[in-house]
Amino acid sequence: MSPTQWDFPVELCCRPMAFVTLTGLDVVYNAVHRAVWDAFCANRRADRVPISFKVLPGDHEYPKCRTKRTSYEWYIPKGILKTGWMNKHLNLVPALVVVFYELDWDEQQWKEKQSECATRVEIVRQSLQGRNTKVAVVLIQKKTPLPPGEDVIASERAAALCNACDLSGKSLFVLPHTDHLVGYIIRLENAFYEHAQTYYYTEIRRVKSHKEFLNKTTHQVMICTSLNPTNTREYGGGISSCIIAVKVCCFLLNFCPIVSPKARCMSRVLPSFMWEGMQCKAKFLAPSFHVDVPVEFDIYLKADCPHPIRFSKLCVGFNNQEYNQYCVVEEAYQKSDILEYSSQGPVCLVPGKTRKFTFKFVAKSEDVGKKVEITSVDLILGTETGRCVILNWRGGGGDAASSQEALQAVRSFKRQPKLPDNEVHWDSLTIQANTMIISRVPNISVQLQHEPPALTNEMYCLIVTVQSHEKTVARDVKLTAGLKPGQDANLTQKTHVTLNGTEICDDSYPALLPDIPVGDLQPGEKLEKAVYIRCGTVGTRMFLVYVSYLISATVEDKEIICRCHRDETVTIETVLPFDVAVKFVSSKFEHLDRVFADIPFLLMTDILSASPWALTIITSQLQLSASMVPVDQLESYVENVVLQTGESASECFCLRCPSVTNVQGGVATGRYVISWKRNSAVESVPVVCTVITLPHVIVESIPLHVNADLPSFGRVRESLPVRYHLQNKTSLVQDVEISVEPSDAFMFSGLKQIRLRILPGTQQEMLYNFYPLMAGYQQLPSLNIILLRIPNFTNQLLRRFIPTHIFVKVKMLSIFRTFG
């Protein structure tokens, strides 16, 4: 017997998976079918059920089923298992055949399609030639189906199709070809897996029933009941485990006398699923461990063999191999002690009992923020210098079944009897093969002091106070402050942070200041750091303050350097400091929706405080565009005005537009700049300049402009001189008719009606003396003007420029006589 006879074939070195064939899919020429196939086989993660899929034609010929026998007296086995048996059940004989067929519930030719689908199912059954393989049908549909019970037609036609295909309702599925195709596929394959499990469980029971026909004379090697091969979750896994168990036992116990000397010193590394007689589960005691706390985990071992077994060594491997040396249990023993149980041995296993081994080690500082994973568990039987077998479990152990399969198996088992307190149910143990190393718990406090909300574009002050409560010096303290990453990109572009609060941040400043060194902190020491934030837009922002430092710690008599950190987050709302209203009015303070060329008008601004904090308006400035000129000297009327919440400050500027330009959308007025700061801000905090772009205004020409010069008030029975200036704004001579309508409150002298001619660009004056007859706010005699060349010119337009009323006071001599 050569050493190669101890090498295992390929089908025994891979994990057995349920074999499912798919028919009716044209994956070459049909794009929908190709997408379905890709969803089944692409990106299969570990959490998906273990199924091996293959696309075959509907009339594919499967291996023929042999005639069932009622006796094996004639059969003399030549070994444990036929050479091609495992390959046949893993890759040739499916547990389930799925027939795919495109058919919607509202198909017009339903009867014909139903008949064709039933024919395809019958062809598949005939090709299986009497095997117990399950058959299912999947209808590929274009529309998303309604919830069960709401589509009456679908329910009726589904029942009819199941009857025609001789299927149960659990074997008919619907696959909508929508955007959620992968999700539907995962649900489908879970259902396929349940069907395959049913098939394999049935086959296991059928194979076990053959024991009744075996005899202990010629069939001794086939009787493996003591090894309990059916204690697995899969048909193929159980049988392969039986084979390996027998083969290894023969190897170790010298049952095979013709092993060559070279072979006697060989080590066989057996994958976990091959050794169902031994099971292993690893479990970290917590999902995460602080770096200054020992990492602890348990290894659970269970032997399902008929006799106690002593192993020489238990080794645990990690993704960081430096931890391997701390997780080893080892015992030297003689060959004769292999099957001898001793309660004193470190690695002794009793059949049916679960043994727990606890390990702990100190994590390395550089692994903070990383996962520590158990990559392998090795059990060594024998001596590494002589004959030995290495049982290897990948990851956290387990048996041939995945965690999902184990859960399904546990649900299918009957309730286990209650065990003593010091023992556990094997199936209740969960595998936790990885843990996270997290930083040491910090012993510092971080406090944030500020006055929310923040005001747009101000240098908002956030005071960070850090105090150490450590017993030793906190070294290399670093501060990270600013906008918390992961927020909207627009917020990042409009948020700027600095430590210098004496100047306004521009767009070159970052949104987050990382790793600002602030030195060391003695025990109990406190430090303050002012962080200034400029928010260019309104909205809610989340800010992060992160303090890290180095500290020495002793763990399990081992000194390590830990980097600790504490972070605080604060949500700050940014609001506008004030609202600015702008309007254009005439000299009579009447609203203007347009102005007239070279005619003075008023620009009024109103600053309304929207801040919950008092604001100081340092100054204001009107920056006019080239198309506007001031009538008077421009100066600020709101300098050093303090506005409380809801208060307002107004300004008025007299302007004119010298010429008319045919600009669509009006003429630009300019900008209004307001310089301000919080009233509570320290003097060093810079002034904020808020620029308001003034609205455009429509400018029109006017043929005749009338301006009146008159006193601000009159007195009863005292002459009131009024002078009217009529200016021709056109390039033509204008013939003008002027008339004065009297008022009951006035007598007047002057031309009551006149016609005159005004040359282009010139003006005429009209002088009147009004004589008030009564006190109060009185209506003046009205001036009516008609332009003979421009019939549509109305007095209504002129009344915007001509005063219509005046306040008349009582004569002082009359007052003296009254009260004299």
Coordinates of C-alpha atoms in Angstrom, one line a residue, residues 14-476:
C14 CA -14.6 20.0 -0.7
R15 CA -17.6 20.9 1.3
P16 CA -20.7 18.9 0.1
M17 CA -23.4 21.2 -1.3
A18 CA -26.9 20.5 -2.4
F19 CA -27.0 19.8 -6.2
V20 CA -29.8 21.6 -8.0
T21 CA -30.2 21.7 -11.8
L22 CA -32.1 24.5 -13.7
T23 CA -33.9 23.7 -16.9
G24 CA -35.7 26.0 -19.4
L25 CA -33.1 28.8 -19.2
D26 CA -31.5 30.0 -22.5
V27 CA -28.5 31.8 -20.9
V28 CA -26.8 32.5 -24.3
Y29 CA -29.5 34.2 -26.4
N30 CA -32.1 35.4 -23.8
A31 CA -31.0 38.4 -21.8
V32 CA -33.7 37.9 -19.1
H33 CA -32.6 34.2 -18.6
R34 CA -29.0 35.3 -18.5
A35 CA -29.8 37.9 -15.7
V36 CA -31.6 35.1 -13.7
W37 CA -28.6 32.8 -14.1
D38 CA -26.1 35.5 -13.1
A39 CA -28.2 36.3 -10.0
F40 CA -28.0 32.6 -8.9
C41 CA -24.2 32.1 -9.4
A42 CA -22.5 35.6 -9.1
N43 CA -21.2 37.1 -5.9
R44 CA -22.3 34.2 -3.7
R45 CA -21.5 35.3 -0.2
A46 CA -21.0 33.0 2.8
D47 CA -24.4 33.8 4.2
R48 CA -26.2 32.3 1.2
V49 CA -27.3 28.7 1.3
P50 CA -24.8 26.0 0.1
I51 CA -26.2 25.0 -3.3
S52 CA -24.4 23.9 -6.4
F53 CA -26.4 25.1 -9.5
K54 CA -26.1 23.8 -13.1
V55 CA -28.1 24.7 -16.2
L56 CA -29.1 21.6 -18.2
P57 CA -31.6 20.9 -21.0
G58 CA -35.0 19.6 -20.0
D59 CA -34.4 16.1 -21.6
H60 CA -30.9 15.7 -20.1
E61 CA -30.2 12.0 -19.2
Y62 CA -29.3 11.5 -15.6
P63 CA -27.6 8.4 -14.2
K64 CA -30.0 5.5 -14.2
C65 CA -31.4 4.2 -10.9
R66 CA -30.4 0.6 -10.2
T67 CA -33.0 -1.9 -9.3
K68 CA -33.9 -1.9 -5.6
R69 CA -32.6 -5.1 -3.8
T70 CA -34.1 -6.8 -0.7
S71 CA -31.0 -8.8 0.2
Y72 CA -27.3 -8.2 0.3
E73 CA -26.2 -11.8 1.2
W74 CA -24.7 -12.2 -2.2
Y75 CA -22.7 -8.9 -2.0
I76 CA -19.1 -9.0 -0.8
P77 CA -17.8 -5.4 -0.4
K78 CA -14.4 -4.6 -1.8
G79 CA -14.0 -1.4 0.3
I80 CA -16.0 1.1 2.3
L81 CA -17.5 3.1 -0.6
K82 CA -17.6 2.8 -4.4
T83 CA -15.2 5.2 -6.1
G84 CA -17.7 7.3 -8.0
W85 CA -20.5 7.3 -5.5
M86 CA -19.7 10.6 -3.9
N87 CA -19.1 12.3 -7.3
K88 CA -22.4 10.9 -8.6
H89 CA -24.5 12.4 -5.7
L90 CA -22.5 15.7 -5.6
N91 CA -22.4 16.5 -9.3
L92 CA -24.6 14.1 -11.4
V93 CA -27.8 13.2 -9.5
P94 CA -29.7 16.4 -8.5
A95 CA -31.7 16.8 -5.3
L96 CA -34.0 19.1 -7.2
V97 CA -34.8 19.9 -10.8
V98 CA -36.3 23.4 -11.4
V99 CA -38.3 24.0 -14.6
F100 CA -38.3 27.7 -15.6
Y101 CA -41.1 28.9 -17.9
E102 CA -42.2 32.4 -19.0
L103 CA -45.9 32.8 -18.2
D104 CA -47.9 35.7 -16.7
W105 CA -51.2 35.2 -14.9
D106 CA -53.0 37.4 -17.5
E107 CA -51.7 35.4 -20.5
Q108 CA -54.3 35.4 -23.3
Q109 CA -53.4 31.9 -24.5
W110 CA -53.4 30.4 -21.0
K111 CA -54.6 26.9 -21.9
E112 CA -51.9 26.4 -24.5
K113 CA -49.1 27.7 -22.3
Q114 CA -50.3 25.6 -19.3
S115 CA -50.3 22.5 -21.5
E116 CA -46.8 23.2 -22.7
C117 CA -45.5 23.8 -19.2
A118 CA -47.0 20.5 -18.0
T119 CA -45.3 18.7 -21.0
R120 CA -41.9 20.1 -20.0
V121 CA -42.4 18.9 -16.4
E122 CA -43.3 15.4 -17.6
I123 CA -40.1 15.3 -19.8
V124 CA -38.0 16.1 -16.8
R125 CA -39.7 13.3 -14.7
Q126 CA -39.1 10.8 -17.4
S127 CA -35.4 11.8 -17.7
L128 CA -34.9 11.2 -14.0
Q129 CA -35.9 7.5 -14.5
G130 CA -37.5 6.7 -11.2
R131 CA -35.3 8.7 -8.9
N132 CA -36.7 10.5 -5.8
T133 CA -35.4 13.9 -7.1
K134 CA -37.8 16.7 -6.4
V135 CA -39.3 18.8 -9.2
A136 CA -40.4 22.5 -9.0
V137 CA -41.6 25.1 -11.5
V138 CA -40.7 28.8 -11.6
L139 CA -42.8 31.1 -13.7
I140 CA -40.8 34.1 -15.0
Q141 CA -43.2 37.0 -15.0
K142 CA -43.0 40.6 -16.2
K143 CA -45.2 42.1 -13.6
T144 CA -44.8 42.2 -9.8
P145 CA -47.5 39.9 -8.3
L146 CA -50.2 41.2 -6.0
P147 CA -50.1 40.0 -2.3
P148 CA -51.6 36.5 -1.8
G149 CA -55.4 36.5 -1.8
E150 CA -55.8 39.7 -3.7
D151 CA -55.5 38.3 -7.2
V152 CA -58.3 35.9 -7.7
I153 CA -57.4 35.0 -11.3
A154 CA -53.8 34.2 -10.2
S155 CA -55.0 31.9 -7.4
E156 CA -57.3 30.0 -9.7
R157 CA -54.7 29.6 -12.5
A158 CA -52.0 28.6 -10.0
A159 CA -54.2 25.8 -8.7
A160 CA -54.9 24.6 -12.3
L161 CA -51.2 24.7 -13.2
C162 CA -50.3 22.6 -10.1
N163 CA -52.9 20.1 -11.0
A164 CA -51.8 19.9 -14.7
C165 CA -48.1 19.4 -13.6
D166 CA -48.9 17.1 -10.7
L167 CA -47.1 19.5 -8.3
S168 CA -47.9 20.6 -4.8
G169 CA -48.4 24.3 -4.1
K170 CA -45.1 24.5 -2.4
S171 CA -43.3 23.5 -5.6
L172 CA -44.7 26.4 -7.7
F173 CA -42.9 29.7 -7.6
V174 CA -43.2 33.1 -9.3
L175 CA -40.1 35.1 -10.3
P176 CA -40.9 38.8 -11.3
H177 CA -38.2 40.2 -13.5
T178 CA -37.9 43.6 -11.8
D179 CA -35.3 45.8 -10.2
H180 CA -35.3 43.6 -7.1
L181 CA -34.3 40.4 -9.0
V182 CA -31.5 39.4 -6.6
G183 CA -33.8 39.6 -3.6
Y184 CA -36.3 37.3 -5.3
I185 CA -33.5 34.9 -6.3
I186 CA -32.2 34.6 -2.7
R187 CA -35.8 33.8 -1.5
L188 CA -36.1 31.3 -4.3
E189 CA -32.8 29.5 -3.5
N190 CA -33.8 29.3 0.2
A191 CA -36.9 27.5 -0.9
F192 CA -34.9 25.3 -3.2
Y193 CA -32.6 24.4 -0.3
E194 CA -35.5 23.2 1.8
H195 CA -36.7 20.9 -1.0
A196 CA -33.1 19.6 -1.4
Q197 CA -32.9 19.0 2.4
T198 CA -36.1 17.0 2.2
Y199 CA -34.6 14.9 -0.6
Y200 CA -31.4 14.2 1.3
Y201 CA -33.2 13.3 4.5
T202 CA -35.3 10.9 2.6
E203 CA -32.2 9.3 1.0
I204 CA -30.5 9.1 4.4
R205 CA -33.4 7.2 5.8
R206 CA -33.4 4.9 2.8
V207 CA -29.7 4.1 3.2
K208 CA -30.1 3.5 6.9
S209 CA -32.8 1.0 6.2
H210 CA -30.3 -1.2 4.4
K211 CA -28.7 -2.1 7.7
E212 CA -31.4 -4.6 8.2
F213 CA -30.1 -6.6 5.2
L214 CA -26.4 -6.6 6.3
N215 CA -24.6 -9.4 8.2
K216 CA -21.7 -9.0 10.5
T217 CA -19.6 -11.5 8.6
T218 CA -19.0 -10.0 5.2
H219 CA -20.4 -6.5 5.8
Q220 CA -18.5 -5.6 9.0
V221 CA -16.8 -2.6 7.4
M222 CA -20.1 -1.2 6.3
I223 CA -21.6 -1.1 9.8
C224 CA -20.7 2.4 11.1
T225 CA -23.5 2.9 13.5
S226 CA -21.2 3.5 16.5
L227 CA -19.8 6.5 14.7
N228 CA -23.3 7.9 14.1
P229 CA -22.7 9.1 10.5
T230 CA -26.2 10.5 10.3
N231 CA -25.4 13.1 13.0
T232 CA -24.8 15.6 10.2
R233 CA -26.9 18.1 8.3
E234 CA -26.1 16.7 4.9
Y235 CA -26.4 13.3 3.2
G236 CA -23.0 13.4 1.5
G237 CA -21.3 14.8 4.6
G238 CA -22.5 12.0 6.8
I239 CA -21.3 9.2 4.6
S240 CA -17.9 10.9 3.9
S241 CA -17.4 11.3 7.6
C242 CA -18.0 7.7 8.2
I243 CA -15.3 6.8 5.6
I244 CA -12.7 9.1 7.1
A245 CA -13.4 8.0 10.6
V246 CA -12.8 4.4 9.8
K247 CA -9.8 5.2 7.7
V248 CA -8.1 7.3 10.4
C249 CA -8.9 4.8 13.2
C250 CA -7.3 2.0 11.1
F251 CA -4.3 4.3 10.5
L252 CA -3.8 5.2 14.1
L253 CA -4.5 1.9 15.8
N254 CA -2.2 -0.1 13.5
F255 CA -5.3 -2.0 12.1
C256 CA -3.5 -1.6 8.8
P257 CA -0.3 -3.7 9.2
I258 CA 1.1 -3.1 5.7
V259 CA 1.6 0.7 6.1
S260 CA 5.1 1.6 4.9
P261 CA 7.7 3.0 7.3
K262 CA 7.5 6.3 5.4
A263 CA 3.8 6.5 5.8
R264 CA 4.0 5.8 9.6
C265 CA 5.5 9.3 10.1
M266 CA 3.0 11.1 8.0
S267 CA 0.6 13.8 9.3
R268 CA -2.8 14.0 7.8
V269 CA -4.6 17.4 8.0
L270 CA -8.3 16.7 7.9
P271 CA -10.8 19.5 7.1
S272 CA -13.5 19.9 9.7
F273 CA -16.4 18.6 7.7
M274 CA -14.6 15.3 7.2
W275 CA -14.4 14.6 10.9
E276 CA -18.0 14.4 12.1
G277 CA -16.9 12.4 15.0
M278 CA -15.2 15.5 16.4
Q279 CA -16.8 18.9 16.6
C280 CA -15.4 22.3 17.5
K281 CA -16.9 25.7 18.2
A282 CA -15.0 28.9 19.1
K283 CA -16.6 31.8 20.8
F284 CA -15.2 35.2 21.9
L285 CA -16.7 36.2 25.2
A286 CA -17.6 39.6 23.9
P287 CA -18.0 41.2 20.4
S288 CA -15.3 43.8 21.4
F289 CA -12.5 44.2 24.0
H290 CA -10.8 47.3 25.2
V291 CA -7.1 47.2 24.5
D292 CA -6.2 47.4 28.2
V293 CA -8.4 44.3 29.0
P294 CA -7.3 40.7 28.2
V295 CA -9.1 39.2 25.2
E296 CA -10.9 36.0 26.3
F297 CA -12.5 33.3 24.2
D298 CA -13.6 29.7 24.7
I299 CA -13.0 26.6 22.5
Y300 CA -15.7 24.0 22.8
L301 CA -14.9 20.4 21.8
K302 CA -17.3 17.5 21.5
A303 CA -16.5 13.8 20.7
D304 CA -19.1 11.6 19.1
C305 CA -16.9 8.5 18.9
P306 CA -17.6 5.5 21.1
H307 CA -14.5 5.8 23.3
P308 CA -12.7 8.5 25.2
I309 CA -9.9 10.2 23.3
R310 CA -6.8 12.1 24.5
F311 CA -5.3 14.6 22.1
S312 CA -1.7 15.8 22.5
K313 CA -2.2 19.4 21.4
L314 CA -4.8 22.1 20.8
C315 CA -3.7 25.1 18.8
V316 CA -5.7 28.2 17.8
G317 CA -4.6 30.4 14.8
F318 CA -5.4 34.1 14.3
N319 CA -5.2 36.5 11.4
N320 CA -2.5 38.2 13.5
Q321 CA -0.2 35.2 14.0
E322 CA 1.6 36.9 16.9
Y323 CA -1.3 35.7 19.1
N324 CA -0.9 32.1 18.1
Q325 CA 1.8 31.4 20.7
Y326 CA -0.5 32.4 23.6
C327 CA -3.3 30.0 22.7
V328 CA -1.9 26.4 22.9
V329 CA -2.8 23.5 25.2
E330 CA -0.3 20.7 25.0
E331 CA 0.3 17.3 26.7
A332 CA 2.8 14.5 26.0
Y333 CA 1.5 11.0 26.3
Q334 CA 2.3 7.4 25.2
K335 CA 0.8 5.7 22.2
S336 CA -1.1 3.3 24.5
D337 CA -2.8 6.2 26.2
I338 CA -4.7 7.4 23.1
L339 CA -7.9 5.8 24.0
E340 CA -7.4 6.0 27.8
Y341 CA -9.5 8.6 29.5
S342 CA -7.9 10.5 32.3
S343 CA -9.6 13.4 34.1
Q344 CA -6.2 15.0 34.8
G345 CA -5.3 15.4 31.1
P346 CA -5.6 18.8 29.6
V347 CA -7.0 17.5 26.3
C348 CA -9.3 14.6 27.2
L349 CA -12.6 14.1 25.5
V350 CA -15.5 11.9 26.8
P351 CA -18.0 10.8 24.2
G352 CA -21.1 12.9 24.1
K353 CA -19.7 15.5 26.6
T354 CA -18.8 19.1 25.7
R355 CA -15.4 20.2 26.9
K356 CA -14.6 23.9 27.2
F357 CA -11.1 25.4 27.0
T358 CA -10.6 29.1 28.0
F359 CA -7.9 31.3 26.5
K360 CA -6.9 34.9 27.0
F361 CA -4.2 37.1 25.6
V362 CA -3.3 40.8 25.6
A363 CA -4.1 42.6 22.4
K364 CA -1.5 44.8 20.7
S365 CA -2.0 48.6 20.6
E366 CA -1.6 48.6 16.8
D367 CA -4.7 46.3 16.5
V368 CA -7.0 49.0 18.0
G369 CA -9.8 49.5 15.5
K370 CA -9.2 46.2 13.8
K371 CA -10.8 42.8 14.0
V372 CA -9.1 39.8 15.6
E373 CA -10.3 36.7 13.9
I374 CA -9.8 33.0 14.7
T375 CA -8.7 31.6 11.4
S376 CA -8.2 28.0 12.4
V377 CA -8.4 25.5 15.2
D378 CA -6.1 22.4 15.2
L379 CA -6.4 19.3 17.3
I380 CA -3.4 16.9 17.1
L381 CA -3.8 13.2 17.8
G382 CA -0.5 11.4 18.2
T383 CA 2.9 13.0 18.1
E384 CA 4.2 15.4 15.5
T385 CA 7.5 13.5 15.3
G386 CA 5.7 10.2 14.7
R387 CA 2.3 9.2 13.5
C388 CA -0.3 11.9 14.0
V389 CA -3.5 13.2 12.6
I390 CA -4.2 17.0 12.6
L391 CA -7.9 17.9 12.8
N392 CA -8.3 21.3 11.3
W393 CA -11.3 23.6 11.5
R394 CA -11.3 26.8 9.5
G395 CA -12.5 29.9 11.2
G396 CA -14.4 29.3 14.5
G397 CA -15.0 25.7 13.9
G398 CA -18.5 24.1 13.6
D399 CA -19.3 21.0 11.7
A400 CA -20.0 20.5 8.0
A401 CA -23.1 22.7 8.3
S402 CA -23.1 26.4 8.1
S403 CA -24.7 28.5 10.9
Q404 CA -27.9 28.8 8.8
E405 CA -28.1 25.1 8.2
A406 CA -27.4 24.5 11.9
L407 CA -30.3 26.7 12.8
Q408 CA -32.6 24.8 10.5
A409 CA -31.4 21.5 12.0
V410 CA -31.9 22.7 15.5
R411 CA -35.5 23.7 14.7
S412 CA -36.1 20.3 13.3
F413 CA -34.8 18.4 16.3
K414 CA -37.0 17.6 19.3
R415 CA -36.6 19.6 22.5
Q416 CA -33.4 18.5 24.3
P417 CA -33.6 17.5 27.9
K418 CA -32.4 19.9 30.5
L419 CA -28.7 19.5 31.4
P420 CA -26.9 20.1 34.7
D421 CA -25.7 23.7 35.2
N422 CA -22.1 22.9 34.4
E423 CA -23.0 21.5 31.0
V424 CA -24.4 23.1 27.8
H425 CA -26.4 21.9 24.8
W426 CA -24.0 21.7 21.9
D427 CA -26.7 23.0 19.4
S428 CA -27.3 26.0 21.6
L429 CA -23.7 27.2 21.2
T430 CA -23.1 29.9 18.6
I431 CA -19.8 30.5 16.9
Q432 CA -18.3 34.0 17.5
A433 CA -15.0 33.8 15.6
N434 CA -14.0 37.4 15.6
T435 CA -13.9 40.3 18.0
M436 CA -13.1 44.0 17.7
I437 CA -10.2 45.6 19.6
I438 CA -11.3 49.0 20.7
S439 CA -9.4 51.8 22.5
R440 CA -9.0 52.1 26.2
V441 CA -11.8 54.0 28.0
P442 CA -10.6 57.6 28.3
N443 CA -10.5 59.3 31.7
I444 CA -10.7 62.9 30.6
S445 CA -13.7 65.2 30.3
V446 CA -14.5 67.4 27.3
Q447 CA -16.9 70.3 27.7
L448 CA -18.2 72.6 24.9
Q449 CA -19.3 76.2 25.6
H450 CA -21.0 78.3 23.0
E451 CA -24.0 80.6 22.3
P452 CA -26.3 79.0 19.7
P453 CA -27.6 79.6 17.2
A454 CA -24.7 80.6 14.9
L455 CA -25.3 83.6 12.6
T456 CA -24.4 83.4 9.0
N457 CA -20.8 84.4 8.2
E458 CA -19.9 85.4 11.7
M459 CA -16.9 84.0 13.5
Y460 CA -18.8 81.7 15.8
C461 CA -16.8 80.9 19.0
L462 CA -16.8 77.3 20.4
I463 CA -14.8 77.0 23.6
V464 CA -13.4 73.5 24.2
T465 CA -12.4 72.7 27.8
V466 CA -10.4 69.5 28.4
Q467 CA -9.6 68.2 31.9
S468 CA -7.6 65.2 32.7
H469 CA -8.8 62.7 35.4
E470 CA -6.0 60.3 34.7
K471 CA -3.6 59.2 37.5
T472 CA -0.6 59.7 35.3
V473 CA 0.5 62.2 32.7
A474 CA -1.6 62.2 29.5
R475 CA 1.0 62.7 26.8
D476 CA 0.8 63.9 23.2

